[in-house]
CSV table of C-alpha atoms in Angstrom, one decimal:
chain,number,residue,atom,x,y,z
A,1,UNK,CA,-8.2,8.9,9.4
A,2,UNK,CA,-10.8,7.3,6.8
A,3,UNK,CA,-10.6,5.3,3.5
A,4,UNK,CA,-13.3,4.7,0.9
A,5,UNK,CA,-14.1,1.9,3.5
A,6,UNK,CA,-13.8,2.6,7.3
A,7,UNK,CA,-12.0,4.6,9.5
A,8,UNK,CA,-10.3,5.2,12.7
A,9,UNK,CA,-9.2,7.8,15.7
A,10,UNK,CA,-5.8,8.8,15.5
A,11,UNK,CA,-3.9,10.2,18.7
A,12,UNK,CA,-1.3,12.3,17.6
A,13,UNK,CA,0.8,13.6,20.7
A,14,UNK,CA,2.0,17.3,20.4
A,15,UNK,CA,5.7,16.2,19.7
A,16,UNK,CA,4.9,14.8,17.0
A,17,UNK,CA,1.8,17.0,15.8
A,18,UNK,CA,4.3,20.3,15.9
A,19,UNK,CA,7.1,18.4,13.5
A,20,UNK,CA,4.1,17.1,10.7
A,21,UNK,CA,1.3,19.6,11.1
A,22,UNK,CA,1.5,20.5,7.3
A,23,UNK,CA,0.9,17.0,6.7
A,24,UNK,CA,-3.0,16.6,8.6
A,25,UNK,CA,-5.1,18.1,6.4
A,26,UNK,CA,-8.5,17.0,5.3
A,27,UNK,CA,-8.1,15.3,1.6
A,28,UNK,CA,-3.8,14.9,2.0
A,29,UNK,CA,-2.5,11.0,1.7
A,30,UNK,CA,-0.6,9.8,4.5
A,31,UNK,CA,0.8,6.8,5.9
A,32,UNK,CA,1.1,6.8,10.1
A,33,UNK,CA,2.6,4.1,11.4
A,34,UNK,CA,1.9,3.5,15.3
A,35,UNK,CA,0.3,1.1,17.6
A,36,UNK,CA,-3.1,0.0,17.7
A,37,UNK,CA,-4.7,0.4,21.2
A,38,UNK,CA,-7.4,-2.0,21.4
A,39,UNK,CA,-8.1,-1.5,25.0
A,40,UNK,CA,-10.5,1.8,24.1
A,41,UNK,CA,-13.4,1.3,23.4
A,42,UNK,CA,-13.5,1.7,19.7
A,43,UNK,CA,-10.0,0.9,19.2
A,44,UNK,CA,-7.9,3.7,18.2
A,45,UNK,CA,-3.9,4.5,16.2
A,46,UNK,CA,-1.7,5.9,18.5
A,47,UNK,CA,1.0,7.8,16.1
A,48,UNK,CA,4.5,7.2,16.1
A,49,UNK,CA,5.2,9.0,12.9
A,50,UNK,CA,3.3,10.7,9.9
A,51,UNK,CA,4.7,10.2,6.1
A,52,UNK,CA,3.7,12.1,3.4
A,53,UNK,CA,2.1,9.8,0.5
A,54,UNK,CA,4.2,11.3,-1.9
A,55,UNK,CA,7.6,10.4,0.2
A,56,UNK,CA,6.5,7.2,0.8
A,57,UNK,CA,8.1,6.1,-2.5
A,58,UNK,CA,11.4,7.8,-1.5
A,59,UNK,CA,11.8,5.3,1.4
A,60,UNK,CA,10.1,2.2,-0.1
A,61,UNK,CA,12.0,-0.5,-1.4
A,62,UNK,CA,9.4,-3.5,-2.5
A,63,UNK,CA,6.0,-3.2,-4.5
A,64,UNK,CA,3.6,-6.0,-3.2
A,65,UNK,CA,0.3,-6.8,-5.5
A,66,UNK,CA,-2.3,-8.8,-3.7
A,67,UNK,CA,-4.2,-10.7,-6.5
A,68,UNK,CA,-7.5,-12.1,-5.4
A,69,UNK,CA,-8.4,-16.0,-6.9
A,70,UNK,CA,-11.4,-14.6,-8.9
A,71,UNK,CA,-8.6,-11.8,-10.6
A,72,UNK,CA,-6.6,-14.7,-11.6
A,73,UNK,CA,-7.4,-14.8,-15.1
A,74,UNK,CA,-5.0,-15.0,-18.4
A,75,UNK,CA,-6.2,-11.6,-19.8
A,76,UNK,CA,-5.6,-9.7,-16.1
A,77,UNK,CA,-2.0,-11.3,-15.3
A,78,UNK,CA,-0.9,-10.5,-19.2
A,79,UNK,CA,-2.4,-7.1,-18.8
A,80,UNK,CA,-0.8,-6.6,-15.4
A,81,UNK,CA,2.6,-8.1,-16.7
A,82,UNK,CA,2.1,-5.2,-19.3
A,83,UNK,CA,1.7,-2.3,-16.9
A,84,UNK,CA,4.6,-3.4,-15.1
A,85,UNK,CA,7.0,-4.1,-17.7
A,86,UNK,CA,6.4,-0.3,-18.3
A,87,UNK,CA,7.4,0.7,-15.2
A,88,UNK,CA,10.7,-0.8,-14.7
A,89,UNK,CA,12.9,0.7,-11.9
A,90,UNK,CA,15.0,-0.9,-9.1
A,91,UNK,CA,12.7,-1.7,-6.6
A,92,UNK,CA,11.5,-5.6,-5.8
A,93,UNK,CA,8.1,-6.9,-6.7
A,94,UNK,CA,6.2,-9.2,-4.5
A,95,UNK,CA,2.8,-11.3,-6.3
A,96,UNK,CA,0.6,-12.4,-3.5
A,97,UNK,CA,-1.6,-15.1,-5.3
A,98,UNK,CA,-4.7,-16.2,-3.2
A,99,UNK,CA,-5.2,-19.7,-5.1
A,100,UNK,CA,-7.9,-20.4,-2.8
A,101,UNK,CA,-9.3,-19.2,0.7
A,102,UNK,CA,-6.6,-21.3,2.5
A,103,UNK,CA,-3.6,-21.4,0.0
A,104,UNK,CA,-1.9,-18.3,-0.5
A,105,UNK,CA,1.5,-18.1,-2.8
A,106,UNK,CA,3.9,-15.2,-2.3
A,107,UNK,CA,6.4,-14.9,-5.4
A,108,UNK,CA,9.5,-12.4,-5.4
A,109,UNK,CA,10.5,-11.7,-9.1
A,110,UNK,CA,14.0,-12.3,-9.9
A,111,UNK,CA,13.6,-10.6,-13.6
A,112,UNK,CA,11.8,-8.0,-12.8
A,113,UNK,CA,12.1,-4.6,-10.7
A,114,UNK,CA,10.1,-1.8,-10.4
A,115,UNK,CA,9.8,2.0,-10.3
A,116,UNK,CA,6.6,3.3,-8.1
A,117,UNK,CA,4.2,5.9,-9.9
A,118,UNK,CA,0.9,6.6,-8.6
A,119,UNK,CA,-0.5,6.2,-12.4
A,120,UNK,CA,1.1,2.2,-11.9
A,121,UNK,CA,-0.7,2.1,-8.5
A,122,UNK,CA,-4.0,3.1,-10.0
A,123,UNK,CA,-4.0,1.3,-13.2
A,124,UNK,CA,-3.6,-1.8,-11.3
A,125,UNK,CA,-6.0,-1.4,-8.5
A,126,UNK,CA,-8.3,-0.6,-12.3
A,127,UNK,CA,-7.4,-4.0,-13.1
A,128,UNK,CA,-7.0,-6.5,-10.1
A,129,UNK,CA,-9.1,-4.7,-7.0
A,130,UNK,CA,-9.0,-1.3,-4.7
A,131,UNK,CA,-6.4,-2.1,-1.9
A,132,UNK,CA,-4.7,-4.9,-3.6
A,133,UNK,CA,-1.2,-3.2,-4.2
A,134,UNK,CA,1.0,-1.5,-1.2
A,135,UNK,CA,4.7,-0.4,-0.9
A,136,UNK,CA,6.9,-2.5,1.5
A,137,UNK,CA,10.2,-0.9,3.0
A,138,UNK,CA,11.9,-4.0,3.7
């Protein structure tokens, strides 16, 4: 399993490998969630379950934006308040504002919910930073 940054060795047992081989191919988003076993030597995922990228948003509930103290400029929160007022839905939004390297603030709108598009994910990793928004399911 890789990013644009790193990667990692996944163990997928054959349970679970039979019920989601369509899913692991080379170039397909997927979410595992699993374990991390630290005790091999490099650490490695052990899967409990593969999710297709594209169901992810079928079991989400919450959108969480990670917004870095630099990115925490007038033009970039009305520009981000833009991109999300266009994708209203019913789904709660979570701002994670790093106001410095020890204060973090995490807000949960009241006003405003959202719908999940890839196109929103994008545009605001554009605006604020790769890896700075993730869906939540609770």
């Amino acid at each position: 399993l890789e990013d644009l940054d790193s990667k990692i060795e996944v163990l997928v047992f054959s349970n679970l490998y039979e019920k989601r081989t369509s899913y692991i191919e080379e170039g397909k988003l997927v979410l595992i969630k699993g374990k991390l076993d630290t005790a091999s030597d490099p650490p490695k995922v052990i899967a409990e379950e593969i999710i297709l990228f594209s169901k992810i948003k079928d079991t989400a509930h919450n959108l969480h934006i990670d917004i870095k103290q630099e990115e925490l400029k007038e033009k970039n929160l009305v520009r981000l308040k833009e991109l999300l007022s266009s994708h209203k839905g019913k789904h709660a939004l979570y701002l994670h504002l790093n106001l410095s390297q020890d204060e973090k603030i995490i807000i949960r709108s009241k006003t405003m919910k959202m719908g999940f598009s890839d196109s929103l994910i994008s545009e605001v990793e554009n605006l604020i930073g790769t890896h700075s928004v993730w869906l939540g399911e609770d």
